[in-house]
Amino acid sequence: MSEQVRIFSYLPNPRVWKSIITAELGDVDLKVIGDKPSNLANWLWDFEPKKIDSLNLNKLDHFKRLSKRGFKGTLYKTDEFLKKHPFGTVPAGFNSDGSEGIFESNSIMRAIARVSSKKSLYGGEDPFIQSRIDSFLDANLVFAREFQVYVLEINSLKPYLHNRMKSAYLFYLDGIERSLSANEFIVGNELTIADVSFVCDLAQFLRERDNKKIIKEQGFELITKDFEKDYPKSFNHLKKLSKRDEFKKIMLNYLDKIL
Ligand SMILES: N[C@@H](CCC(=O)N[C@@H](CS)C(=O)NCC(=O)O)C(=O)O
C-alpha cells in the first residue's frame, strides 16, 4: 500500500517535523523525500521528485524557475508541481496519488491529523475546538513568517527588523503563556497539533542563540535572551514535550545546546 501522505522538502526541516511528529502521534503512514538544503537546487521538484544528473541539465530548461524565498538562484520545478503548489514552496505535501497538493507546513500537519484515527489531535468532533486549534496555528504562522524574514536577514539586521521581530515574539509568547496558565496543553487538556506546531516553530526560533555573536556585533540583543525567565510555562511545555518519545526521536538533541 502506498503512503497516506507524502512530503518533499529540504531536510532536516522543523517545518517538516510538525508532520512527522503528528504522523507518529496519530499512526499515519507518511513518506518524506528530500535532501540537504544546498542540494535541493539539484532536484526536479515534483510529486515524484528526482535528483538531477548534471549532464541532463540542458534538457530541463523548461522547468527552470527563479527562487523566491529562502533559496538563491535557479530551482527546477515541473509544471505539474506548480499546479499543485502554486506558491512553489517546500515543504510540499501530497495525498497518496499526488492528485492534491497541500502547502504551508501547518496545513500539511492538519492533513495528517485529519487522516489519523486519533481525532483528539485535531479537536475531536467539535468544530469550535478545531477552530480554536486553527486560531493558534494562524498565530503561529504569523510568528513563523516574521522569524523567517529575521533569520534570512540575520547578517544585515536593521533596527526596524529587530523591533518587528521582538514585538512578534512578545505578542506570540504572551498569548501562549496565558493559554498555558489556564490549561495543561495549548488547547484544553489534551495534546493537539497546536502544541506540535508550537514546539517545532519555537525550537527553530530559539536557535537564534546560535547567532548570538553576530547579532551582538551588529549592536543588537538576543530576542530570546530571557525566554526561560519571562515565559516559564512556555519553557516547561516546550521542554516537557520535546522529551516525549514521539518528539525526541525526530528532534534528537536539537534543543540541548540552547535550553
Ligand atoms: N510558511 C511556509 C514557508 C515555506 C517557505 O517559505 N519555503 C521556502 C524555503 S524556506 C521555499 O520553498 N522557497 C521556494 C523558492 O524560493 O522558490 C511553511 O510553513 O511551509
XYZ file of N, CA and C and ligand atoms in Angstrom:
797
model
N 0.839 -1.199 0.000
C 0.000 0.000 0.000
C 0.875 1.249 0.000
N 0.472 2.258 -0.792
C 1.287 3.472 -0.793
C 0.988 4.281 0.472
N 1.864 5.219 0.727
C 1.702 6.040 1.935
C 0.423 6.880 1.868
N -0.015 7.391 3.023
C -1.221 8.232 3.049
C -0.903 9.681 2.675
N 0.271 10.124 3.084
C 0.703 11.499 2.793
C 2.180 11.452 2.392
N 2.531 12.309 1.438
C 3.932 12.390 1.008
C 4.403 13.832 1.146
N 5.658 13.999 1.536
C 6.232 15.353 1.639
C 7.573 15.392 0.922
N 7.763 16.437 0.145
C 9.080 16.716 -0.442
C 9.605 17.996 0.202
N 10.855 17.977 0.633
C 11.411 19.163 1.305
C 12.932 19.061 1.411
N 13.538 20.171 1.795
C 14.920 20.049 2.270
C 14.848 19.468 3.682
N 15.931 18.802 4.068
C 15.930 18.108 5.355
C 17.286 18.291 6.046
N 17.357 18.321 7.354
C 16.207 18.361 8.252
C 15.514 19.719 8.194
N 14.243 19.724 8.531
C 13.455 20.948 8.470
C 12.379 20.901 9.572
N 12.491 21.791 10.577
C 11.492 21.788 11.656
C 10.050 21.928 11.153
N 9.888 22.552 9.972
C 8.520 22.644 9.429
C 8.002 21.260 9.038
N 8.907 20.382 8.636
C 8.508 19.010 8.292
C 8.316 18.183 9.575
N 9.069 18.529 10.604
C 8.913 17.797 11.866
C 7.473 17.847 12.358
N 6.797 18.982 12.103
C 5.395 19.085 12.548
C 4.613 17.887 12.024
N 4.818 17.576 10.756
C 4.077 16.471 10.133
C 4.595 15.110 10.606
N 5.906 15.004 10.728
C 6.460 13.691 11.120
C 6.001 13.351 12.543
N 6.039 14.347 13.435
C 5.628 14.099 14.823
C 4.135 13.765 14.880
N 3.334 14.511 14.108
C 1.886 14.238 14.094
C 1.619 12.834 13.539
N 2.389 12.440 12.529
C 2.216 11.084 11.974
C 2.583 10.032 13.018
N 3.612 10.327 13.811
C 3.999 9.406 14.897
C 2.888 9.303 15.925
N 2.370 10.472 16.329
C 1.331 10.500 17.369
C 0.030 9.860 16.868
N -0.243 10.046 15.570
C -1.542 9.638 15.035
C -1.489 8.378 14.202
N -0.304 7.738 14.182
C -0.134 6.477 13.468
C -0.551 6.607 11.990
N 0.007 7.590 11.324
C -0.294 7.819 9.902
C 0.952 7.455 9.094
N 0.713 6.858 7.927
C 1.826 6.452 7.077
C 2.273 7.644 6.222
N 3.413 8.178 6.563
C 3.934 9.382 5.898
C 5.263 9.050 5.230
N 5.412 9.487 3.991
C 6.701 9.306 3.311
C 7.342 10.671 3.106
N 8.582 10.811 3.536
C 9.285 12.086 3.381
C 10.458 11.881 2.425
N 10.509 12.721 1.393
C 11.595 12.636 0.418
C 12.328 13.971 0.441
N 13.657 13.947 0.448
C 14.359 15.227 0.449
C 15.854 15.077 0.500
N 16.495 16.223 0.679
C 17.952 16.258 0.644
C 18.398 17.490 1.435
N 19.688 17.626 1.603
C 20.219 18.806 2.308
C 19.755 20.082 1.605
N 19.577 21.198 2.345
C 19.099 22.436 1.716
C 19.918 22.810 0.475
N 21.237 22.704 0.594
C 22.077 23.138 -0.532
C 21.934 22.216 -1.745
N 21.415 21.013 -1.541
C 21.259 20.086 -2.685
C 19.924 20.223 -3.396
N 19.001 20.970 -2.813
C 17.647 20.986 -3.392
C 17.580 21.675 -4.767
N 18.622 22.452 -5.065
C 18.701 23.063 -6.401
C 19.053 22.010 -7.446
N 19.491 20.847 -6.996
C 19.841 19.772 -7.939
C 18.752 18.708 -7.994
N 17.561 19.094 -7.603
C 16.423 18.170 -7.674
C 15.357 18.766 -8.599
N 14.667 17.883 -9.289
C 13.483 18.314 -10.037
C 12.307 18.179 -9.079
N 11.719 19.322 -8.703
C 10.635 19.323 -7.708
C 9.347 18.817 -8.363
N 8.784 17.769 -7.754
C 7.628 17.109 -8.348
C 7.043 16.153 -7.306
N 5.843 15.589 -7.614
C 5.311 14.543 -6.739
C 6.275 13.355 -6.700
N 6.897 13.095 -7.863
C 7.953 12.070 -7.931
C 9.275 12.807 -8.133
N 9.795 13.436 -7.081
C 10.989 14.264 -7.264
C 12.198 13.403 -7.649
N 13.065 14.005 -8.458
C 14.236 13.232 -8.899
C 15.491 14.066 -8.768
N 16.555 13.401 -8.372
C 17.855 14.065 -8.355
C 18.270 14.298 -9.800
N 18.752 15.494 -10.107
C 19.094 15.805 -11.490
C 20.527 15.382 -11.780
N 20.674 14.696 -12.871
C 22.006 14.353 -13.342
C 22.534 15.586 -14.073
N 23.668 16.124 -13.628
C 24.142 17.408 -14.186
C 24.311 17.341 -15.712
N 24.510 16.134 -16.239
C 24.668 16.004 -17.693
C 23.363 16.292 -18.432
N 22.242 16.133 -17.711
C 20.945 16.327 -18.363
C 20.341 17.715 -18.131
N 21.110 18.571 -17.465
C 20.558 19.877 -17.072
C 19.964 20.647 -18.251
N 20.628 20.590 -19.404
C 20.151 21.375 -20.562
C 18.780 20.917 -21.042
N 18.419 19.661 -20.724
C 17.099 19.157 -21.141
C 15.993 19.679 -20.220
N 16.394 20.304 -19.128
C 15.394 20.723 -18.133
C 15.149 22.226 -18.143
N 15.629 22.880 -19.167
C 15.500 24.342 -19.243
C 14.075 24.828 -18.996
N 13.129 24.065 -19.508
C 11.727 24.427 -19.399
C 11.252 24.516 -17.940
N 11.932 23.778 -17.061
C 11.496 23.722 -15.651
C 12.279 24.680 -14.744
N 13.136 25.488 -15.372
C 13.939 26.429 -14.576
C 13.051 27.503 -13.956
N 13.170 27.735 -12.675
C 12.391 28.809 -12.014
C 13.344 29.581 -11.107
N 13.130 30.882 -11.101
C 13.925 31.717 -10.207
C 13.407 31.520 -8.784
N 14.314 31.231 -7.856
C 13.864 31.015 -6.468
C 13.314 32.324 -5.903
N 12.422 32.168 -4.905
C 11.734 33.368 -4.423
C 11.992 33.670 -2.958
N 12.187 32.623 -2.191
C 12.246 32.829 -0.749
C 13.104 31.719 -0.111
N 14.176 32.141 0.539
C 14.989 31.161 1.274
C 16.002 30.407 0.430
N 15.861 30.442 -0.881
C 16.852 29.836 -1.781
C 17.455 30.938 -2.633
N 18.600 30.600 -3.250
C 19.210 31.576 -4.165
C 19.314 30.944 -5.542
N 19.151 31.759 -6.585
C 19.381 31.267 -7.944
C 18.232 30.442 -8.479
N 18.610 29.420 -9.269
C 17.609 28.671 -10.016
C 17.196 27.395 -9.309
N 15.912 27.096 -9.410
C 15.383 25.806 -8.936
C 14.675 25.159 -10.118
N 14.470 23.869 -10.045
C 13.785 23.157 -11.131
C 12.468 22.589 -10.604
N 11.363 23.110 -11.129
C 10.042 22.675 -10.660
C 9.207 22.323 -11.886
N 8.558 21.161 -11.858
C 7.742 20.785 -13.021
C 6.474 21.649 -13.075
N 5.839 21.681 -14.256
C 4.576 22.429 -14.388
C 3.528 21.822 -13.465
N 3.550 20.493 -13.393
C 2.585 19.778 -12.558
C 2.788 20.140 -11.079
N 4.053 20.264 -10.679
C 4.346 20.667 -9.290
C 3.730 22.037 -9.003
N 3.917 22.972 -9.952
C 3.399 24.334 -9.717
C 1.876 24.399 -9.777
N 1.294 23.420 -10.487
C -0.172 23.354 -10.495
C -0.671 22.955 -9.105
N 0.009 22.005 -8.518
C -0.388 21.535 -7.177
C 0.103 22.474 -6.083
N 1.197 23.177 -6.375
C 1.810 24.067 -5.376
C 2.032 25.444 -5.992
N 0.955 26.215 -6.107
C 1.057 27.486 -6.836
C 2.067 28.470 -6.264
N 2.399 28.358 -4.981
C 3.415 29.260 -4.411
C 4.823 28.682 -4.574
N 4.876 27.442 -5.003
C 6.164 26.828 -5.351
C 7.088 26.562 -4.182
N 6.520 26.338 -2.997
C 7.366 26.203 -1.805
C 7.487 24.754 -1.314
N 8.535 24.545 -0.524
C 8.660 23.324 0.271
C 8.617 23.726 1.748
N 8.142 22.869 2.647
C 7.669 21.523 2.385
C 6.445 21.507 1.469
N 6.453 20.508 0.565
C 5.346 20.313 -0.359
C 4.686 18.980 -0.019
N 3.427 19.060 0.397
C 2.699 17.839 0.762
C 1.818 17.366 -0.387
N 1.532 16.083 -0.394
C 0.646 15.487 -1.410
C -0.195 14.401 -0.764
N -1.375 14.165 -1.324
C -2.116 12.962 -0.927
C -1.457 11.762 -1.609
N -2.021 10.561 -1.378
C -1.252 9.371 -1.737
C -1.008 9.215 -3.235
N -1.896 9.730 -4.102
C -1.639 9.571 -5.539
C -1.142 10.867 -6.186
N -0.912 11.875 -5.380
C -0.357 13.119 -5.917
C -1.394 13.998 -6.601
N -2.672 13.638 -6.490
C -3.693 14.433 -7.188
C -4.010 15.733 -6.445
N -3.638 15.818 -5.169
C -3.824 17.069 -4.416
C -2.487 17.505 -3.819
N -2.223 18.801 -3.930
C -1.041 19.349 -3.270
C -1.473 20.112 -2.027
N -0.709 19.967 -0.974
C -1.012 20.704 0.264
C 0.252 21.459 0.643
N 0.116 22.770 0.802
C 1.278 23.589 1.140
C 1.029 24.305 2.454
N 2.056 24.937 2.981
C 2.090 25.511 4.323
C 2.209 24.369 5.331
N 3.291 24.418 6.086
C 3.591 23.291 6.988
C 2.460 23.020 7.983
N 1.771 24.076 8.435
C 0.656 23.820 9.367
C -0.470 23.060 8.673
N -0.702 23.380 7.409
C -1.792 22.701 6.690
C -1.425 21.257 6.353
N -0.164 21.019 6.073
C 0.258 19.628 5.810
C 0.064 18.811 7.098
N 0.457 19.429 8.218
C 0.254 18.768 9.513
C -1.238 18.517 9.779
N -2.088 19.503 9.427
C -3.538 19.321 9.597
C -4.035 18.136 8.780
N -3.517 18.014 7.550
C -3.956 16.905 6.686
C -3.652 15.575 7.377
N -2.486 15.488 7.991
C -2.099 14.242 8.659
C -3.023 13.983 9.853
N -3.304 15.047 10.611
C -4.207 14.881 11.767
C -5.612 14.476 11.303
N -6.034 14.989 10.146
C -7.383 14.657 9.655
C -7.447 13.203 9.195
N -6.350 12.727 8.616
C -6.301 11.345 8.138
C -6.231 10.371 9.324
N -5.636 10.825 10.412
C -5.428 9.947 11.573
C -6.744 9.532 12.218
N -6.725 8.342 12.808
C -7.924 7.917 13.556
C -7.892 8.506 14.972
N -6.757 9.106 15.348
C -6.675 9.728 16.681
C -7.221 11.160 16.580
N -8.521 11.260 16.658
C -9.204 12.532 16.382
C -8.876 13.632 17.387
N -8.464 13.247 18.592
C -8.183 14.268 19.614
C -7.034 15.187 19.191
N -6.198 14.738 18.263
C -5.081 15.585 17.813
C -5.578 16.869 17.168
N -6.804 16.804 16.634
C -7.342 17.985 15.951
C -8.756 18.286 16.438
N -8.935 18.245 17.751
C -10.168 18.742 18.348
C -11.354 17.791 18.334
N -11.110 16.513 18.098
C -12.210 15.540 18.126
C -13.263 15.883 17.086
N -14.519 15.869 17.506
C -15.604 16.147 16.556
C -16.150 17.562 16.731
N -15.550 18.340 17.615
C -16.102 19.648 17.961
C -15.554 20.746 17.028
N -16.419 21.317 16.161
C -15.909 22.310 15.203
C -15.314 23.544 15.864
N -15.764 23.845 17.074
C -15.233 25.042 17.734
C -13.855 24.778 18.347
N -13.668 23.574 18.861
C -12.316 23.236 19.369
C -11.356 23.161 18.179
N -11.827 22.563 17.073
C -10.977 22.514 15.877
C -10.597 23.933 15.445
N -11.581 24.820 15.472
C -11.318 26.198 15.044
C -10.414 26.924 16.024
N -10.532 26.583 17.290
C -9.623 27.198 18.270
C -8.187 26.727 18.009
N -8.048 25.466 17.649
C -6.712 24.968 17.277
C -6.212 25.742 16.057
N -7.094 25.937 15.077
C -6.721 26.740 13.898
C -6.270 28.143 14.303
N -6.947 28.716 15.290
C -6.574 30.070 15.727
C -5.113 30.096 16.175
N -4.738 29.098 16.955
C -3.339 29.053 17.410
C -2.386 28.794 16.245
N -2.832 27.977 15.298
C -1.955 27.697 14.150
C -1.753 28.952 13.303
N -2.797 29.759 13.184
C -2.662 31.025 12.446
C -1.696 31.970 13.176
N -1.864 32.065 14.493
C -0.971 32.937 15.277
C 0.477 32.457 15.122
N 0.613 31.146 15.103
C 1.915 30.516 14.928
C 2.558 30.883 13.587
N 1.731 30.866 12.550
C 2.255 31.165 11.208
C 2.726 32.616 11.111
N 1.983 33.514 11.746
C 2.388 34.928 11.721
C 3.762 35.070 12.387
N 3.916 34.421 13.537
C 5.199 34.435 14.243
C 6.297 33.816 13.360
N 5.971 32.665 12.758
C 6.972 31.948 11.955
C 7.384 32.750 10.718
N 6.453 33.449 10.131
C 6.788 34.257 8.955
C 7.716 35.410 9.346
N 7.439 36.021 10.515
C 8.328 37.096 10.987
C 9.741 36.558 11.173
N 9.839 35.382 11.798
C 11.198 34.931 12.076
C 11.884 34.367 10.841
N 11.112 33.950 9.856
C 11.743 33.531 8.595
C 12.498 34.733 7.993
N 11.843 35.893 7.968
C 12.475 37.093 7.416
C 13.691 37.480 8.267
N 13.503 37.451 9.583
C 14.577 37.822 10.523
C 15.818 36.933 10.322
N 15.578 35.630 10.231
C 16.705 34.701 10.088
C 17.403 34.893 8.737
N 16.616 35.136 7.701
C 17.228 35.337 6.376
C 18.072 36.612 6.333
N 17.735 37.569 7.214
C 18.461 38.861 7.218
C 19.434 38.980 8.393
N 19.717 37.858 9.041
C 20.458 37.910 10.305
C 21.855 38.551 10.166
N 22.423 38.518 8.969
C 23.750 39.109 8.776
C 23.706 40.597 8.451
N 22.514 41.140 8.251
C 22.424 42.586 7.966
C 21.176 43.156 8.635
N 21.154 43.019 9.961
C 19.983 43.456 10.729
C 19.824 44.970 10.707
N 18.565 45.392 10.748
C 18.265 46.827 10.857
C 17.368 46.981 12.095
N 17.397 48.159 12.744
C 16.563 48.338 13.942
C 15.096 48.008 13.674
N 14.595 48.408 12.496
C 13.178 48.159 12.185
C 12.863 46.660 12.212
N 13.739 45.896 11.599
C 13.524 44.443 11.519
C 13.613 43.799 12.912
N 14.610 44.234 13.676
C 14.800 43.675 15.021
C 13.592 44.005 15.910
N 13.125 45.258 15.839
C 11.956 45.663 16.646
C 10.715 44.872 16.248
N 10.553 44.717 14.952
C 9.381 43.989 14.451
C 9.394 42.548 14.941
N 10.575 41.942 14.878
C 10.704 40.552 15.326
C 10.431 40.456 16.825
N 10.974 41.415 17.565
C 10.787 41.389 19.018
C 9.306 41.506 19.375
N 8.603 42.406 18.700
C 7.189 42.559 19.068
C 6.374 41.338 18.623
N 6.750 40.690 17.519
C 6.045 39.462 17.103
C 6.284 38.345 18.122
N 7.504 38.261 18.619
C 7.874 37.253 19.626
C 7.091 37.482 20.927
N 7.074 38.745 21.389
C 6.371 39.057 22.647
C 4.869 38.803 22.498
N 4.336 39.200 21.373
C 2.895 39.017 21.130
C 2.539 37.532 21.162
N 3.303 36.738 20.423
C 3.015 35.305 20.323
C 3.197 34.618 21.690
N 4.316 34.870 22.348
C 4.562 34.149 23.602
C 3.681 34.630 24.750
N 3.296 35.896 24.761
C 2.333 36.351 25.781
C 1.051 35.526 25.676
N 0.597 35.315 24.458
C -0.642 34.549 24.243
C -0.489 33.095 24.632
N 0.638 32.505 24.276
C 0.865 31.089 24.612
C 0.967 30.934 26.133
N 1.705 31.845 26.768
C 1.888 31.770 28.226
C 0.525 31.859 28.933
N -0.313 32.759 28.416
C -1.636 32.926 29.028
C -2.472 31.660 28.852
N -2.412 31.072 27.677
C -3.233 29.875 27.463
C -2.717 28.716 28.324
N -1.413 28.667 28.544
C -0.870 27.585 29.377
C -1.109 27.837 30.872
N -1.517 29.044 31.219
C -1.865 29.314 32.631
C -3.217 28.712 32.958
N -4.040 28.503 31.915
C -5.398 28.001 32.154
C -5.506 26.495 31.921
N -4.631 25.946 31.079
C -4.749 24.538 30.694
C -3.387 23.853 30.690
N -3.445 22.523 30.684
C -2.192 21.775 30.637
C -1.551 21.863 29.242
N -2.409 21.879 28.215
C -1.905 21.988 26.839
C -2.398 23.316 26.250
N -1.964 23.613 25.034
C -2.324 24.924 24.488
C -3.838 25.042 24.297
N -4.447 23.957 23.822
C -5.917 23.944 23.734
C -6.430 22.816 24.628
N -6.947 23.191 25.787
C -7.549 22.196 26.675
C -6.539 21.292 27.361
N -6.992 20.088 27.694
C -6.141 19.210 28.486
C -5.662 17.984 27.725
N -5.609 18.143 26.396
C -5.065 17.063 25.580
C -4.078 17.625 24.573
N -3.113 16.820 24.238
C -2.127 17.232 23.233
C -2.788 17.350 21.861
N -2.590 18.496 21.212
C -3.138 18.686 19.865
C -2.033 19.199 18.937
N -2.407 19.358 17.667
C -1.416 19.868 16.710
C -1.024 21.325 17.006
N -1.800 22.021 17.825
C -1.371 23.374 18.237
C -0.078 23.262 19.056
N 0.034 22.217 19.876
C 1.254 22.019 20.664
C 2.420 21.603 19.763
N 2.115 20.757 18.792
C 3.179 20.263 17.901
C 3.784 21.435 17.128
N 2.915 22.286 16.591
C 3.392 23.418 15.817
C 4.188 24.388 16.696
N 3.686 24.621 17.891
C 4.374 25.485 18.859
C 5.803 24.973 19.113
N 5.920 23.682 19.402
C 7.243 23.123 19.729
C 8.204 23.302 18.545
N 7.742 22.950 17.346
C 8.659 22.963 16.194
C 9.069 24.376 15.813
N 8.105 25.300 15.805
C 8.451 26.666 15.401
C 9.268 27.390 16.474
N 8.869 27.207 17.731
C 9.627 27.908 18.776
C 11.046 27.336 18.885
N 11.169 26.026 18.767
C 12.507 25.409 18.813
C 13.383 26.023 17.721
N 12.798 26.179 16.537
C 13.570 26.746 15.435
C 13.966 28.197 15.739
N 13.037 28.948 16.314
C 13.364 30.347 16.603
C 14.429 30.466 17.700
N 14.382 29.543 18.669
C 15.358 29.619 19.764
C 16.797 29.411 19.281
N 16.914 28.832 18.087
C 18.265 28.700 17.524
C 18.845 30.065 17.164
N 18.066 31.109 17.405
C 18.609 32.468 17.324
C 19.885 32.542 18.162
N 19.878 31.771 19.253
C 21.002 31.806 20.184
C 22.311 31.326 19.553
N 22.201 30.525 18.500
C 23.421 30.113 17.779
C 24.086 31.324 17.126
N 23.297 32.378 16.914
C 23.802 33.566 16.202
C 24.110 34.726 17.145
N 24.249 34.404 18.430
C 24.436 35.453 19.439
C 25.568 36.422 19.058
N 26.696 35.852 18.636
C 27.869 36.685 18.359
C 27.565 37.688 17.230
N 27.029 37.167 16.180
C 26.795 38.042 15.017
C 25.711 39.092 15.308
N 24.727 38.719 16.132
C 23.669 39.677 16.500
C 24.264 40.787 17.371
N 25.100 40.386 18.321
C 25.731 41.372 19.224
C 26.680 42.288 18.462
N 27.427 41.692 17.543
C 28.376 42.508 16.755
C 27.673 43.620 15.979
N 26.424 43.369 15.658
C 25.666 44.402 14.918
C 24.961 45.375 15.869
N 25.211 45.199 17.187
C 24.682 46.131 18.179
C 23.282 45.785 18.687
N 22.864 44.547 18.498
C 21.527 44.155 18.965
C 21.616 43.106 20.074
N 20.507 42.992 20.826
C 20.378 41.969 21.881
C 19.716 40.735 21.297
N 19.997 39.585 21.881
C 19.244 38.381 21.519
C 17.795 38.575 21.954
N 16.865 38.331 21.068
C 15.447 38.489 21.419
C 15.026 37.438 22.445
N 15.618 36.259 22.342
C 15.228 35.144 23.223
C 16.067 35.090 24.510
N 16.822 36.146 24.772
C 17.784 36.148 25.891
C 17.168 35.619 27.201
N 16.010 36.153 27.574
C 15.420 35.800 28.873
C 14.191 34.895 28.733
N 14.153 34.129 27.682
C 12.968 33.305 27.417
C 12.539 32.473 28.635
N 13.481 31.747 29.232
C 13.134 30.837 30.339
C 12.510 31.592 31.507
N 13.053 32.794 31.796
C 12.595 33.598 32.928
C 11.263 34.293 32.587
N 11.169 34.819 31.387
C 9.976 35.601 31.023
C 8.756 34.723 30.750
N 9.022 33.526 30.241
C 7.909 32.649 29.832
C 8.073 31.249 30.417
N 8.005 31.126 31.755
C 8.308 29.824 32.382
C 7.358 28.696 31.962
N 6.095 29.030 31.737
C 5.147 27.966 31.356
C 5.434 27.485 29.935
N 5.714 28.412 29.061
C 6.043 28.041 27.673
C 7.338 27.229 27.641
N 8.296 27.657 28.445
C 9.574 26.940 28.520
C 9.355 25.498 28.992
N 8.592 25.347 30.089
C 8.360 23.988 30.622
C 7.594 23.124 29.629
N 6.647 23.738 28.953
C 5.847 22.994 27.970
C 6.750 22.504 26.826
N 7.561 23.405 26.353
C 8.485 23.059 25.262
C 9.427 21.926 25.702
N 9.958 22.075 26.895
C 10.932 21.105 27.388
C 10.283 19.735 27.594
N 9.108 19.774 28.232
C 8.408 18.518 28.530
C 8.046 17.777 27.233
N 7.483 18.516 26.287
C 7.063 17.852 25.042
C 8.260 17.366 24.231
N 9.324 18.148 24.223
C 10.466 17.742 23.393
C 11.135 16.479 23.947
N 10.786 16.130 25.189
C 11.342 14.899 25.780
C 10.446 13.689 25.544
N 9.238 13.930 25.081
C 8.356 12.786 24.772
C 8.916 12.007 23.597
N 8.746 10.693 23.628
C 9.348 9.834 22.593
C 9.069 10.305 21.172
N 7.782 10.631 20.902
C 7.401 10.962 19.513
C 8.113 12.224 19.025
N 8.445 13.116 19.963
C 9.160 14.350 19.602
C 10.674 14.081 19.588
N 11.107 13.398 20.621
C 12.547 13.215 20.830
C 13.191 12.467 19.665
N 12.503 11.419 19.173
C 13.126 10.636 18.111
C 13.259 11.432 16.803
N 12.512 12.524 16.671
C 12.607 13.355 15.468
C 13.542 14.549 15.711
N 13.389 15.173 16.881
C 14.161 16.393 17.142
C 15.569 16.094 17.654
N 15.782 14.872 18.097
C 17.080 14.433 18.627
C 17.571 15.434 19.670
N 18.793 15.944 19.490
C 19.326 16.862 20.512
C 19.268 18.324 20.051
N 18.321 18.639 19.157
C 18.215 19.983 18.566
C 18.196 21.092 19.624
N 17.541 20.813 20.760
C 17.383 21.871 21.759
C 18.429 21.812 22.880
N 19.189 20.720 22.923
C 20.094 20.524 24.070
C 21.066 21.682 24.277
N 21.602 22.169 23.169
C 22.627 23.197 23.246
C 22.057 24.550 23.700
N 20.769 24.777 23.456
C 20.247 26.122 23.675
C 19.308 26.243 24.858
N 18.857 25.128 25.430
C 17.959 25.254 26.604
C 18.711 24.854 27.866
N 5.194 29.250 5.717
C 5.688 28.227 4.827
C 7.110 28.562 4.440
C 7.580 27.791 3.220
C 8.719 28.504 2.511
O 8.828 29.743 2.545
N 9.577 27.717 1.829
C 10.688 28.290 1.083
C 12.009 27.781 1.625
S 12.266 28.256 3.298
C 10.630 27.812 -0.365
O 10.204 26.702 -0.617
N 11.059 28.632 -1.339
C 10.982 28.266 -2.717
C 11.570 29.301 -3.652
O 12.418 30.088 -3.221
O 11.207 29.276 -4.829
C 5.574 26.867 5.529
O 5.456 26.824 6.765
O 5.558 25.834 4.831
